[in-house]
Each structure stands twice: as structure tokens, then as C-alpha cells.
Tab-separated table of C-alpha atoms in Angstrom:
chain	number	residue	atom	x	y	z
C	1	MET	CA	123.617	-13.497	-72.923
C	2	LEU	CA	125.953	-15.569	-71.371
C	3	SER	CA	128.055	-13.966	-68.595
C	4	LYS	CA	131.793	-12.405	-69.976
C	5	ARG	CA	134.198	-13.876	-68.119
C	6	ILE	CA	137.613	-12.191	-66.898
C	7	ILE	CA	140.370	-14.397	-66.385
C	8	PRO	CA	143.855	-13.799	-65.126
C	9	CYS	CA	147.287	-15.499	-66.711
C	10	LEU	CA	149.388	-16.653	-64.968
C	11	ASP	CA	152.902	-16.831	-67.323
C	12	ILE	CA	155.344	-19.547	-65.458
C	13	LYS	CA	158.380	-19.530	-65.722
C	14	ASP	CA	160.674	-22.391	-63.302
C	15	GLY	CA	157.850	-22.770	-61.081
C	16	ARG	CA	157.174	-18.942	-60.386
C	17	THR	CA	154.804	-16.361	-61.820
C	18	VAL	CA	156.634	-13.997	-64.491
C	19	LYS	CA	155.448	-10.918	-67.015
C	20	GLY	CA	157.051	-9.198	-69.519
C	21	VAL	CA	156.544	-6.498	-72.885
C	22	ASN	CA	155.949	-8.081	-75.993
C	23	PHE	CA	157.205	-11.584	-74.730
C	24	VAL	CA	160.199	-10.333	-73.139
C	25	ASP	CA	161.675	-8.187	-70.250
C	26	LEU	CA	160.532	-10.591	-67.608
C	27	ARG	CA	159.821	-9.826	-63.977
C	28	ASP	CA	158.559	-11.862	-60.901
C	29	ALA	CA	155.411	-11.676	-60.430
C	30	GLY	CA	154.841	-13.808	-57.372
C	31	ASP	CA	153.942	-17.528	-56.511
C	32	PRO	CA	151.539	-19.028	-58.962
C	33	VAL	CA	149.753	-21.285	-56.150
C	34	GLU	CA	149.348	-18.433	-53.983
C	35	LEU	CA	148.249	-16.041	-56.521
C	36	ALA	CA	145.742	-18.295	-57.796
C	37	GLU	CA	143.742	-18.775	-54.642
C	38	LEU	CA	143.859	-14.697	-54.240
C	39	TYR	CA	142.070	-14.457	-57.821
C	40	SER	CA	139.916	-17.351	-57.037
C	41	GLN	CA	138.780	-15.695	-53.880
C	42	ALA	CA	138.772	-12.414	-55.888
C	43	GLY	CA	135.963	-12.763	-58.261
C	44	ALA	CA	138.021	-14.509	-61.424
C	45	ASP	CA	135.879	-16.624	-63.650
C	46	GLU	CA	138.610	-18.551	-64.621
C	47	LEU	CA	142.066	-19.144	-64.771
C	48	VAL	CA	145.114	-19.696	-67.531
C	49	PHE	CA	148.593	-21.132	-66.413
C	50	LEU	CA	150.666	-21.131	-69.073
C	51	ASP	CA	154.159	-22.647	-68.874
C	52	ILE	CA	156.944	-20.376	-70.782
C	53	SER	CA	160.477	-22.552	-69.181
C	54	ALA	CA	161.648	-25.110	-71.329
C	55	THR	CA	163.431	-27.508	-69.083
C	56	GLU	CA	163.728	-31.358	-69.034
C	57	GLN	CA	161.554	-32.127	-65.468
C	58	LYS	CA	158.667	-29.605	-66.954
C	59	ARG	CA	156.241	-32.484	-67.445
C	60	LYS	CA	156.167	-33.511	-63.763
C	61	THR	CA	157.114	-29.589	-62.703
C	62	LEU	CA	153.786	-28.226	-64.543
C	63	ALA	CA	151.627	-31.834	-63.137
C	64	ASP	CA	152.309	-31.001	-60.085
C	65	LEU	CA	151.884	-27.429	-60.008
C	66	VAL	CA	148.650	-28.120	-61.152
C	67	TYR	CA	148.002	-30.422	-58.434
C	68	HIS	CA	148.683	-27.760	-56.005
C	69	VAL	CA	146.919	-25.026	-57.395
C	70	ALA	CA	143.438	-27.786	-58.167
C	71	GLU	CA	143.753	-28.215	-54.246
C	72	LYS	CA	143.715	-24.306	-53.531
C	73	VAL	CA	140.749	-23.008	-56.307
C	74	ASN	CA	137.136	-24.002	-57.043
C	75	ILE	CA	137.100	-22.218	-60.559
C	76	PRO	CA	138.240	-23.705	-63.668
C	77	PHE	CA	141.658	-23.137	-64.657
C	78	THR	CA	143.330	-23.823	-68.162
C	79	VAL	CA	146.977	-25.658	-68.675
C	80	GLY	CA	149.324	-24.873	-71.633
C	81	GLY	CA	153.061	-24.728	-72.483
C	82	GLY	CA	154.724	-27.594	-74.665
C	83	ILE	CA	151.976	-29.854	-74.520
C	84	SER	CA	152.212	-32.192	-77.645
C	85	SER	CA	150.249	-35.533	-76.770
C	86	VAL	CA	147.278	-37.049	-75.628
C	87	GLU	CA	149.204	-38.178	-72.738
C	88	ASP	CA	150.319	-34.696	-71.583
C	89	VAL	CA	146.934	-33.636	-71.525
C	90	ASP	CA	145.845	-36.630	-69.793
C	91	LEU	CA	148.405	-36.186	-66.981
C	92	LEU	CA	147.225	-32.471	-66.776
C	93	LEU	CA	143.562	-33.815	-66.243
C	94	GLN	CA	143.980	-36.178	-64.304
C	95	ASN	CA	145.808	-34.132	-61.586
C	96	GLY	CA	142.848	-31.180	-61.780
C	97	ALA	CA	143.442	-29.075	-64.541
C	98	ASP	CA	139.896	-28.438	-66.143
C	99	LYS	CA	141.087	-27.178	-70.261
C	100	VAL	CA	144.467	-27.263	-71.567
C	101	SER	CA	145.709	-25.110	-74.341
C	102	ILE	CA	147.544	-26.012	-77.294
C	103	ASN	CA	149.656	-23.445	-79.597
C	104	SER	CA	153.016	-24.448	-81.632
C	105	SER	CA	152.286	-28.285	-81.144
C	106	ALA	CA	148.420	-27.596	-83.033
C	107	VAL	CA	150.332	-25.636	-86.161
C	108	LYS	CA	153.121	-28.296	-86.238
C	109	ASN	CA	150.154	-31.112	-86.302
C	110	PRO	CA	146.350	-30.208	-86.582
C	111	GLN	CA	145.688	-33.559	-86.553
C	112	LEU	CA	146.695	-32.996	-82.462
C	113	ILE	CA	143.287	-31.203	-82.138
C	114	ASN	CA	140.803	-33.654	-83.497
C	115	ASP	CA	142.785	-36.177	-81.648
C	116	LEU	CA	142.469	-34.128	-78.357
C	117	VAL	CA	138.978	-33.444	-78.805
C	118	ALA	CA	137.816	-37.116	-79.624
C	119	LYS	CA	139.587	-38.491	-76.489
C	120	PHE	CA	138.503	-35.586	-73.850
C	121	GLY	CA	135.727	-33.351	-75.820
C	122	SER	CA	135.778	-30.065	-77.037
C	123	GLN	CA	134.834	-28.052	-73.643
C	124	CYS	CA	138.444	-29.252	-72.676
C	125	ILE	CA	140.825	-28.025	-75.916
C	126	VAL	CA	141.113	-24.448	-76.065
C	127	VAL	CA	143.689	-23.501	-78.875
C	128	ALA	CA	145.971	-20.359	-78.413
C	129	ILE	CA	146.656	-18.457	-81.388
C	130	ASP	CA	149.727	-15.540	-81.330
C	131	ALA	CA	149.948	-13.391	-84.235
C	132	LYS	CA	151.372	-10.111	-85.255
C	133	GLN	CA	150.162	-7.615	-88.137
C	134	ILE	CA	152.769	-7.482	-90.671
C	135	ASP	CA	152.139	-5.619	-94.063
C	136	GLY	CA	148.951	-5.360	-92.900
C	137	GLU	CA	148.190	-8.926	-92.498
C	138	TRP	CA	147.635	-10.953	-88.992
C	139	ILE	CA	150.227	-13.296	-89.149
C	140	VAL	CA	150.488	-16.611	-86.876
C	141	HIS	CA	153.680	-16.835	-84.968
C	142	LEU	CA	155.268	-19.662	-82.622
C	143	VAL	CA	158.050	-19.463	-79.700
C	144	GLY	CA	156.550	-17.131	-77.898
C	145	GLY	CA	156.440	-14.630	-80.861
C	146	LYS	CA	159.856	-14.971	-82.533
C	147	VAL	CA	159.270	-17.364	-85.080
C	148	PRO	CA	156.612	-16.415	-88.240
C	149	THR	CA	154.435	-19.164	-89.790
C	150	GLU	CA	152.534	-19.258	-93.277
C	151	LEU	CA	149.336	-19.016	-91.771
C	152	ARG	CA	147.186	-16.233	-91.476
C	153	LEU	CA	145.036	-15.692	-88.281
C	154	PHE	CA	141.845	-16.007	-90.147
C	155	ASP	CA	141.900	-18.840	-91.540
C	156	TRP	CA	143.529	-20.616	-89.143
C	157	ALA	CA	141.084	-20.220	-86.555
C	158	LYS	CA	138.150	-21.554	-88.591
C	159	GLU	CA	140.205	-24.519	-89.759
C	160	VAL	CA	140.638	-24.529	-85.415
C	161	GLU	CA	136.621	-24.649	-84.952
C	162	GLN	CA	136.474	-27.027	-87.939
C	163	ARG	CA	138.630	-29.147	-86.491
C	164	GLY	CA	136.879	-29.403	-82.628
C	165	ALA	CA	138.408	-27.118	-80.751
C	166	GLY	CA	136.075	-25.951	-77.956
C	167	GLU	CA	137.546	-21.908	-77.821
C	168	ILE	CA	140.353	-19.871	-79.056
C	169	LEU	CA	142.603	-17.935	-76.924
C	170	PHE	CA	143.625	-15.149	-79.268
C	171	THR	CA	146.872	-12.750	-78.112
C	172	SER	CA	147.561	-10.020	-80.176
C	173	MET	CA	151.338	-9.538	-80.033
C	174	ASP	CA	151.523	-5.971	-81.250
C	175	ASN	CA	149.411	-5.154	-78.120
C	176	ASP	CA	150.807	-7.296	-75.400
C	177	GLY	CA	152.114	-5.912	-72.075
C	178	THR	CA	151.840	-2.224	-73.760
C	179	LYS	CA	148.220	-1.400	-71.875
C	180	ASP	CA	147.255	0.365	-74.790
C	181	GLY	CA	144.108	-1.954	-75.229
C	182	PHE	CA	143.179	-5.521	-77.087
C	183	ALA	CA	142.970	-5.678	-80.435
C	184	ASN	CA	139.276	-5.186	-80.806
C	185	SER	CA	138.918	-4.986	-84.663
C	186	ALA	CA	140.802	-8.422	-85.570
C	187	LEU	CA	138.347	-9.629	-82.109
C	188	ALA	CA	135.534	-8.713	-83.361
C	189	ARG	CA	136.237	-10.335	-86.949
C	190	LEU	CA	137.315	-13.745	-84.852
C	191	SER	CA	134.056	-13.602	-83.250
C	192	VAL	CA	131.727	-12.963	-86.295
C	193	GLU	CA	133.135	-15.350	-88.753
C	194	LEU	CA	133.512	-18.367	-85.823
C	195	ASN	CA	130.802	-19.831	-83.339
C	196	ILE	CA	132.941	-20.879	-80.621
C	197	PRO	CA	134.137	-18.426	-77.814
C	198	ILE	CA	136.744	-16.059	-78.182
C	199	ILE	CA	139.208	-15.326	-75.437
C	200	ALA	CA	140.579	-11.698	-75.793
C	201	SER	CA	144.609	-11.626	-74.902
C	202	GLY	CA	147.260	-8.811	-75.283
C	203	GLY	CA	147.022	-5.224	-73.897
C	204	ALA	CA	144.877	-4.559	-70.931
C	205	GLY	CA	145.823	-1.208	-69.420
C	206	ASN	CA	142.888	0.351	-67.869
C	207	MET	CA	138.940	-0.699	-67.215
C	208	GLN	CA	138.353	0.972	-70.102
C	209	HIS	CA	139.761	-1.167	-71.943
C	210	PHE	CA	137.764	-4.558	-70.968
C	211	ILE	CA	134.792	-2.721	-71.661
C	212	ASP	CA	135.811	-1.970	-75.167
C	213	THR	CA	136.715	-6.006	-75.955
C	214	PHE	CA	133.518	-7.018	-74.650
C	215	ILE	CA	131.619	-3.839	-76.640
C	216	GLU	CA	133.652	-3.456	-79.758
C	217	GLY	CA	135.553	-6.845	-80.033
C	218	LYS	CA	133.033	-8.793	-79.119
C	219	ALA	CA	134.912	-10.837	-76.790
C	220	ASP	CA	133.453	-13.734	-74.930
C	221	ALA	CA	136.220	-13.669	-72.321
C	222	ALA	CA	139.270	-11.024	-71.560
C	223	LEU	CA	142.355	-12.654	-70.393
C	224	ALA	CA	144.897	-10.203	-68.541
C	225	ALA	CA	148.317	-10.236	-66.427
C	226	SER	CA	150.230	-7.720	-65.025
C	227	VAL	CA	147.091	-5.372	-64.517
C	228	PHE	CA	145.982	-7.995	-62.225
C	229	HIS	CA	148.832	-9.666	-60.925
C	230	PHE	CA	150.311	-5.797	-59.575
C	231	LYS	CA	146.919	-4.504	-58.049
C	232	GLU	CA	146.495	-2.258	-61.191
C	233	ILE	CA	142.751	-3.208	-61.571
C	234	GLU	CA	140.811	-5.472	-58.218
C	235	ILE	CA	139.012	-7.766	-60.250
C	236	VAL	CA	135.376	-6.928	-57.982
C	237	GLU	CA	135.755	-3.191	-58.982
C	238	LEU	CA	136.348	-4.247	-62.789
C	239	LYS	CA	133.061	-6.195	-62.707
C	240	LYS	CA	131.379	-3.213	-61.132
C	241	GLU	CA	132.316	-0.884	-63.891
C	242	LEU	CA	131.430	-3.693	-66.398
C	243	LYS	CA	128.396	-4.036	-64.836
C	244	ASN	CA	127.163	-0.672	-64.772
C	245	ASN	CA	127.773	-0.434	-68.697
C	246	GLY	CA	125.521	-3.114	-69.567
C	247	ILE	CA	127.621	-6.086	-69.552
C	248	PRO	CA	126.742	-8.850	-68.030
C	249	VAL	CA	128.972	-10.612	-65.448
C	250	ARG	CA	129.109	-12.814	-62.769
C	251	ILE	CA	129.369	-11.197	-59.298
């Protein structure tokens, strides 16, 4: 069995790492380059950077950040936020990113997935899906969860896979920032119905939540932010606990 991955997520706004609850009430969590280096040394398997700010200089700022992170870390990292073209991806990969994550741009233009896969390969392309339950249905949302779409989570995830994406990063917006655990039933269904890796996001609050998402949710990786940023969970200790529960991890 492949090792399960632990992935700290750094939400970037105006060059700083921030964290909120249900995508709002943001507070500062530190310098992203410093945090990236710390996580690389602390046993993280990968990192994800999501630029949630919207400035005219964003493309250049994000590329500069990627360059500085690549200088400091020796683990793979994914970059997302406002990526909408082959040129955007090319710039980020040239500056040292290993993968890119697309979200709204994929919903608005699904052909972009095909184009990116054709140019850079499936292994570089992660599609992030933010969804919340409405009347018992998982509905895909955009713009940090503010805008509902017509898309159903499982239908969209299958289309994303068919178009060649290498991974799906699924965030349950109902769980995000609550520390009540991951959306394991939805994750398990995604894992059963799809053949590409599923990254669980939204809801990590303690070590048991990670154990549950790997066993019950069948996730391939688990992503979290505040529990790592604010030292509530140490990655080394988490991995020991996972191993003690029979979950394969790199230590």
C-alpha cells in the first residue's frame, strides 16, 4: 500500500500566511517561506500554497514566492490561486513548483484541464473542488465558497478525472476550520468511484481525525492548516500515531 501523505496548507494573502473558519475571519499565521522550510524539516510529505489575494501584481508576486520556497524546501509543493492559463502554469513550474492546483478556472473552462495535462502531464495538475451540502446534495462552490454552481460534486469529480487531472483536492466547506473532522463519507465515495488520488481537506482538529480520514474516508492524503500553523499537532507525533494505527506513512 502506498504511504499516506500529510500536507500542510498555506493560504497566502498579500504575501502572508492566513487562516480562517469556513473561509472567513482570517488571522495571520506567519511568513510562508519560513513556514515552508519548517514543515519541510518537520516531516511533511508535501506542501500546498493557495494564493487567496487578488492584486494586479499577483502573478509576479506568486512566482517570486514560489522561487523563494523552492530554494528552501526539498519536498514537492503545489501552488494554486487564480491560475487560468497555460502561461500561468508555465511560469510557476519554471520558478520551482512541482504541481499546480486549479479550481474556479476549471469549472468555468473545463477544457483548461485537458490543455494543461497535454502540455505538462497529469502528474502536475491538481483540481481543487470546494463543495458544501445543500438539501442533502454536495454542490460545488466557487470564490471561496461564496458562489454555488450547478455542478454536483461526484459528477464533476468524475469529469475532472476523465479530462486527465492527476489528483483531486476536495475541501468540505461545511467542515473547513471547524476542527470537527473531515467529510469522510463523501471522501470514501470519491475514493471508491475514482481511480486518482483524493486529498482530504477541511475539518482537521486532532490526530484521530487523520486516522479516521485514512481508514473511513479512504483518503490518499490529508491536508490541514491551523492545527499545524499554531502547533496544535506536530507532524512527527502525528505520523507516529498513524503508524501505530496501521496506517503506512513515511517517517
